[in-house]
Rosetta silent file (secondary structure, phi, psi, omega in degrees, C-alpha in Angstrom):
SEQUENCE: XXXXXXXXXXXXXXXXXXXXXXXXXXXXXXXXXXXXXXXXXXXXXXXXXXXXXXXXXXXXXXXXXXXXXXXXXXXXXXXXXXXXXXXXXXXXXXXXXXXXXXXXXXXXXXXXXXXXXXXXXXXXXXXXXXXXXXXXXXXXXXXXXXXXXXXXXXXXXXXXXX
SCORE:     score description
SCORE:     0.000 S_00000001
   1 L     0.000  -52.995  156.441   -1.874  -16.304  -16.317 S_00000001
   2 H   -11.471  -83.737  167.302   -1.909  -12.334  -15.397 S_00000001
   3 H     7.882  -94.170 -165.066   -3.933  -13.226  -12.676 S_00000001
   4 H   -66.018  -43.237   10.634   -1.659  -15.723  -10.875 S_00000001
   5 H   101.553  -55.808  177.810    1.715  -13.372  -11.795 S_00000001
   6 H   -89.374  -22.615  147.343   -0.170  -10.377   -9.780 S_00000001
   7 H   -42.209  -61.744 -174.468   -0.858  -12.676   -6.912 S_00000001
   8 H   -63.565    5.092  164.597    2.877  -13.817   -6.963 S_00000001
   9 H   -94.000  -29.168 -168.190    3.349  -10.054   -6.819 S_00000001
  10 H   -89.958  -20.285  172.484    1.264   -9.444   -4.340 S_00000001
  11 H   -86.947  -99.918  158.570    2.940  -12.224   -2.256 S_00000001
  12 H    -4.561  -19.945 -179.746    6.618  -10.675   -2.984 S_00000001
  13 H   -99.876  -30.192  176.966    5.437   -7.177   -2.237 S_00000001
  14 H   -53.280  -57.004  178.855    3.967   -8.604    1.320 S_00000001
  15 H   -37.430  -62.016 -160.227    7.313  -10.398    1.766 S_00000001
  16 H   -64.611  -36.212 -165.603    9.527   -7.124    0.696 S_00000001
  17 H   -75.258  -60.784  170.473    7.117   -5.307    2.928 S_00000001
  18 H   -45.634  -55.118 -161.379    7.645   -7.658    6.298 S_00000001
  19 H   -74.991   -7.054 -177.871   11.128   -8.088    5.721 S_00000001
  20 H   -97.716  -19.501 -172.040   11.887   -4.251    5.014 S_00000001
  21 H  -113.099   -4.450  148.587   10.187   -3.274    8.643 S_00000001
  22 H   -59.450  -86.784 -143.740   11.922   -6.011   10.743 S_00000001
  23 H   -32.934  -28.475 -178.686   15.285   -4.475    9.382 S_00000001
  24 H   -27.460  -67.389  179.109   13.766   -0.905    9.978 S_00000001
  25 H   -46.781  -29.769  168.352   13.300   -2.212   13.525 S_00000001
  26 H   -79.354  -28.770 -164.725   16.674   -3.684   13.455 S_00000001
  27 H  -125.506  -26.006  177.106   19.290   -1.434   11.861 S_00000001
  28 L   -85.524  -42.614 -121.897   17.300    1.761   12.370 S_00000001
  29 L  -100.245  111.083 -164.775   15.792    2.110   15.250 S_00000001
  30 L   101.091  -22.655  176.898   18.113    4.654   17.698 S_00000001
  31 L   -93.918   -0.483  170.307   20.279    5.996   14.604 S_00000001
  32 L    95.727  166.635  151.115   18.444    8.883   13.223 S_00000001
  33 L   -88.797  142.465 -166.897   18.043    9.714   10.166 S_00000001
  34 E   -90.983   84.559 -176.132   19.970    7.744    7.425 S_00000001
  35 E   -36.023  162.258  166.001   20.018    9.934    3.796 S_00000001
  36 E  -133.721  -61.189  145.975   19.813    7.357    0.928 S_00000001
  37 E  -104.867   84.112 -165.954   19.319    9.774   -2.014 S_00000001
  38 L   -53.396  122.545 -179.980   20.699   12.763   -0.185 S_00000001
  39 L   110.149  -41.829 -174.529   18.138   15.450   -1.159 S_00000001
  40 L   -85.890  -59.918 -175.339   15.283   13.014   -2.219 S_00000001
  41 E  -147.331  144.240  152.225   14.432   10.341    0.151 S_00000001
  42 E  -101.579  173.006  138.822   15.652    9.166    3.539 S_00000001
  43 E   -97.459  147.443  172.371   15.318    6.495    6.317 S_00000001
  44 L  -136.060   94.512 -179.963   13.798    7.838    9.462 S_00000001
  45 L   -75.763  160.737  177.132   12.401    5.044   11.544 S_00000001
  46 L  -133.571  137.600 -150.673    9.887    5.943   14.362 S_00000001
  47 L   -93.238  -19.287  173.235   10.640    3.936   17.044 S_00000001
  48 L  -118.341   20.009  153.426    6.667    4.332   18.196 S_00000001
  49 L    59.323 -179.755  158.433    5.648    3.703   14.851 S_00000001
  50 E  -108.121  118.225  149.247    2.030    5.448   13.601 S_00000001
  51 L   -56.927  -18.819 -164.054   -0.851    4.457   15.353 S_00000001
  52 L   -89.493 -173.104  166.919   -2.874    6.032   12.965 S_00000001
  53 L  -114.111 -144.432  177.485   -3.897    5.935    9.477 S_00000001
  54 L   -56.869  128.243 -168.971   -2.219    8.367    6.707 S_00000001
  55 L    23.284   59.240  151.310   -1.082   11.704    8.756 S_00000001
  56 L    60.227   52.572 -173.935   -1.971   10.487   11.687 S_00000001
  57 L  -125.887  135.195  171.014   -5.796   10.164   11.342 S_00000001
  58 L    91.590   -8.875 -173.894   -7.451    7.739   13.691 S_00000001
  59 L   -59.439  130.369 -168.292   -4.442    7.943   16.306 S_00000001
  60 L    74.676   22.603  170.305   -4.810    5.478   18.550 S_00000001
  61 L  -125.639   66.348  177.780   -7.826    3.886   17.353 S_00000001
  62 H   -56.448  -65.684 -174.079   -6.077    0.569   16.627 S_00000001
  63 H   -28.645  -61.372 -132.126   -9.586   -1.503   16.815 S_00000001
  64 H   -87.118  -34.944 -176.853  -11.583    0.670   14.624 S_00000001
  65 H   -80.280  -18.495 -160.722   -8.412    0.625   12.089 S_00000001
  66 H   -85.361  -68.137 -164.551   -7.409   -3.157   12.699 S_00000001
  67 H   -57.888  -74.295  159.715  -11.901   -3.942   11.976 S_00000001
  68 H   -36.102  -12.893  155.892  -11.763   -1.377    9.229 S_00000001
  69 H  -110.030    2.384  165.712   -9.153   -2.743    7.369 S_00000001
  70 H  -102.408  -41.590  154.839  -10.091   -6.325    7.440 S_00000001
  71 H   -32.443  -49.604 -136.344  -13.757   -5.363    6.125 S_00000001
  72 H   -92.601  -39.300 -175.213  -12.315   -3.589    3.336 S_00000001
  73 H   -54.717  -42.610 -151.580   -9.406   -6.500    2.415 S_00000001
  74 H   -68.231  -28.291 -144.585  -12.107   -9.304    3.086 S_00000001
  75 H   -92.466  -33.159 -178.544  -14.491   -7.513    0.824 S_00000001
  76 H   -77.963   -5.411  148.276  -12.329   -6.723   -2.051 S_00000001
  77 H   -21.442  -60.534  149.066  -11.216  -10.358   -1.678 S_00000001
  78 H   -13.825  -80.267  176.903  -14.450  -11.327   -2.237 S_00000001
  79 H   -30.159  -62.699 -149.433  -14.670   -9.138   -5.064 S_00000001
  80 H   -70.558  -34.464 -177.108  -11.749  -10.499   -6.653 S_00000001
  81 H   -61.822  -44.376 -133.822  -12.788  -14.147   -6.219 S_00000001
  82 H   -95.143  -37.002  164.042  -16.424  -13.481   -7.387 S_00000001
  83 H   -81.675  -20.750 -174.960  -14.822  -11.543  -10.589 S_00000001
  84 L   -70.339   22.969  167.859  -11.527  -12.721  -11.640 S_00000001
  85 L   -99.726   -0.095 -169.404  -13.115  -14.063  -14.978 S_00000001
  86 L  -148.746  -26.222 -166.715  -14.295  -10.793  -16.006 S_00000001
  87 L   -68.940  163.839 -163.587  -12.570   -7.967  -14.091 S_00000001
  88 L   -97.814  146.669  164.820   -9.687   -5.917  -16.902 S_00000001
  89 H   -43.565  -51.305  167.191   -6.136   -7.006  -15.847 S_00000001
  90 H   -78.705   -2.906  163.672   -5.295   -3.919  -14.599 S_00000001
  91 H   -92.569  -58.137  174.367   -8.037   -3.484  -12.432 S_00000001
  92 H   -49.367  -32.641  167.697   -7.509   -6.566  -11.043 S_00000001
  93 H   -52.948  -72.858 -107.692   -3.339   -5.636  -10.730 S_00000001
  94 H  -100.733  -52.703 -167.645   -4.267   -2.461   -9.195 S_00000001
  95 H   -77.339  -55.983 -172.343   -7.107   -4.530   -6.106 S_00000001
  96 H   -54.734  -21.386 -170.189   -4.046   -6.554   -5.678 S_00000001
  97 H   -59.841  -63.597 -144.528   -1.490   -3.696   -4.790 S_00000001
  98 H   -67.824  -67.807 -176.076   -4.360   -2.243   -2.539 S_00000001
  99 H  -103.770   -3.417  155.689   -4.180   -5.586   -0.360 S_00000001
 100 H   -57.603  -24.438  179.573   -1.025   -6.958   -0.679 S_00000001
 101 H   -84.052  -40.079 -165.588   -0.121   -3.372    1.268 S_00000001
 102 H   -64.097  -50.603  168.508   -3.503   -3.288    3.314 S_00000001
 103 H   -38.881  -70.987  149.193   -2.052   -7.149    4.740 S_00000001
 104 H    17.592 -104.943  168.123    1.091   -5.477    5.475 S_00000001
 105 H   -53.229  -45.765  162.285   -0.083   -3.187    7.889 S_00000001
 106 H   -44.930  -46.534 -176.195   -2.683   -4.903    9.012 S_00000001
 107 H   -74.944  -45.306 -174.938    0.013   -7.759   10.595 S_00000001
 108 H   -56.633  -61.482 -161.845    1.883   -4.354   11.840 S_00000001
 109 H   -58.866  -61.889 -170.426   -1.502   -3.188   13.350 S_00000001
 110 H   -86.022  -17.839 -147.675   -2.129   -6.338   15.258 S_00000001
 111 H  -105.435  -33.724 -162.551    1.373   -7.903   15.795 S_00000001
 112 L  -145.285   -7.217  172.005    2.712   -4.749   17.504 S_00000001
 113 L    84.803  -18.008  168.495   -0.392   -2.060   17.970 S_00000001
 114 L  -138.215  179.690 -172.707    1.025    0.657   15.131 S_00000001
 115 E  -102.134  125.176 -162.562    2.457    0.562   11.743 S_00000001
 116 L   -86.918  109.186  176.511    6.546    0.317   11.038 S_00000001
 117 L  -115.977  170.106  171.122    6.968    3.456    8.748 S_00000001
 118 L   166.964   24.699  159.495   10.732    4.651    7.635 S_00000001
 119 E   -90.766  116.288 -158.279   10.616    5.845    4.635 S_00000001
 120 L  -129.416  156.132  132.034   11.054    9.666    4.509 S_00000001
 121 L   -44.296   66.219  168.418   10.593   12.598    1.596 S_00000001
 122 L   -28.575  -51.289 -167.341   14.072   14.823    2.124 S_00000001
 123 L   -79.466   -5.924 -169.677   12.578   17.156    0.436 S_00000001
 124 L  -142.503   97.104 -130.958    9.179   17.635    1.737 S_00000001
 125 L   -84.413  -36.937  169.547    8.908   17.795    5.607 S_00000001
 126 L   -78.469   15.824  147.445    4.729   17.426    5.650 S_00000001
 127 L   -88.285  111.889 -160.942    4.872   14.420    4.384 S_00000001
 128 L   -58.866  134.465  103.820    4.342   11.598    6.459 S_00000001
 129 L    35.447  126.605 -159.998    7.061    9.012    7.059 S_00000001
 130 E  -153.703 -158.188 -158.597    5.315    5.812    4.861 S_00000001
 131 L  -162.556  166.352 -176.983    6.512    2.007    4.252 S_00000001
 132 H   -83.082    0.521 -171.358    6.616   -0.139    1.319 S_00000001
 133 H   -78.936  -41.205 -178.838    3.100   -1.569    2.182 S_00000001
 134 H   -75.934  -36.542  169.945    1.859    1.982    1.796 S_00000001
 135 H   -58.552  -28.662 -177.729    3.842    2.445   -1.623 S_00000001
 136 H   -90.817  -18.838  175.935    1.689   -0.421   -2.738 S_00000001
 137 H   -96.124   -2.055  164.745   -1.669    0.319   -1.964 S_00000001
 138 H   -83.355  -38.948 -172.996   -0.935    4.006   -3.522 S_00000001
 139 H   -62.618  -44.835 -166.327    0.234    2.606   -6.745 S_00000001
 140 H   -54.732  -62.188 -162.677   -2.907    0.162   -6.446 S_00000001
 141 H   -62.457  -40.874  162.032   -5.167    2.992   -5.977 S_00000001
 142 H   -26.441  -43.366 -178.563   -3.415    5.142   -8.852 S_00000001
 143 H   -80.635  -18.715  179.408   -3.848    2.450  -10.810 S_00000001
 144 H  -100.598  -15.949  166.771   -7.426    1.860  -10.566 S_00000001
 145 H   -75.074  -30.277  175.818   -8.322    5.215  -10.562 S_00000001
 146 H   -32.433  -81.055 -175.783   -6.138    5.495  -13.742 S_00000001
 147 H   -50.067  -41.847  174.592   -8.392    2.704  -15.057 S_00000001
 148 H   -78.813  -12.015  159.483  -11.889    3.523  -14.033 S_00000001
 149 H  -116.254    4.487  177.972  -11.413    7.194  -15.564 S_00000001
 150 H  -102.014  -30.073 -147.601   -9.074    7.063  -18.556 S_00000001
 151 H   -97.758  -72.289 -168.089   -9.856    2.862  -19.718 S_00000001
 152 H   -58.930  -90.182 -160.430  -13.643    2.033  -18.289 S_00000001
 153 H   -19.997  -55.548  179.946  -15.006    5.543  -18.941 S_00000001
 154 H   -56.551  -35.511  177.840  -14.076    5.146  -22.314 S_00000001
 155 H   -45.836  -36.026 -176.744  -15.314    1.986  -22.413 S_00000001
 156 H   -56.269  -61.132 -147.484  -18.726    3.851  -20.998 S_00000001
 157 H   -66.047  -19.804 -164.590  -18.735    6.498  -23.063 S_00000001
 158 H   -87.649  -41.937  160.711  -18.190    4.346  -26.461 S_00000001
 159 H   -53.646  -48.819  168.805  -21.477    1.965  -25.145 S_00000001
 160 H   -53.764  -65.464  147.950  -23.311    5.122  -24.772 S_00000001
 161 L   -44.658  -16.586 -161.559  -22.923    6.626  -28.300 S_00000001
 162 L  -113.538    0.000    0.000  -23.007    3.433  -30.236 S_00000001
């Protein structure tokens, strides 16, 4: 039941994701930026979106990121099919984040040649401009690193000793 409940999340964060960078495109796009938690976070849409990957790495190498990010979805896809009878709940939560966001962009990537970001840091200027698709595959990976070095490791280390 987990399982299917982090799918439906993973469907709902894709939704949340499309539907947050249409409006970007719609209500932002020409107005600047718009404070939200004045001091914390703004929107700032970029009207030419990032070509790139995270700060701008890869700009303008839309193939090799569109081909590179459908290997890596298809494969943990794969994974997840080949595993979901055995994989820990939270590992599996965590590979869902990671492509419910990686989809995201990926539709951004192909559908329009860059990525809809418009989510800003107030406070912290060298931070790139992000999206909720991108909130989700950082939480994913947080979460699985979480898991493979505080929850498996232990698991390791307890296997090891006994």
């Amino acid at each position: 039941m987990f399982q299917i409940i982090s799918v439906v999340i993973g469907f709902l964060l894709l939704g949340l994701d499309q539907w947050s960078k249409q409006w970007a495109i719609t209500h932002l796009d020409g107005v600047g930026t718009v404070p939200v938690l004045p001091g914390l976070f703004d929107f700032d849409f970029l009207p030419n979106g990032n070509d790139g990957a995270a700060w701008g790495m890869l700009s303008g190498k839309q193939t090799l990121l569109i081909a590179a990010t459908a290997v890596m979805l298809l494969a943990i896809i794969v994974y997840l099919a080949v595993k979901h009878k055995t994989i820990a709940n939270m590992a599996f939560f965590s590979l869902i984040l990671v492509v419910s966001g990686g989809i995201g962009n990926l539709i951004d990537r192909m559908a329009q040649g860059y990525v809809v970001d418009f989510i800003r840091f107030a406070f912290w200027d060298r931070f790139p401009t992000f999206n909720v698709a991108d909130i989700a595959i950082t939480v994913g990976v947080a979460l699985l690193l979480i898991y493979i070095l505080f929850i498996e490791g232990k698991k390791e280390k307890k296997r090891g000793t006994a």
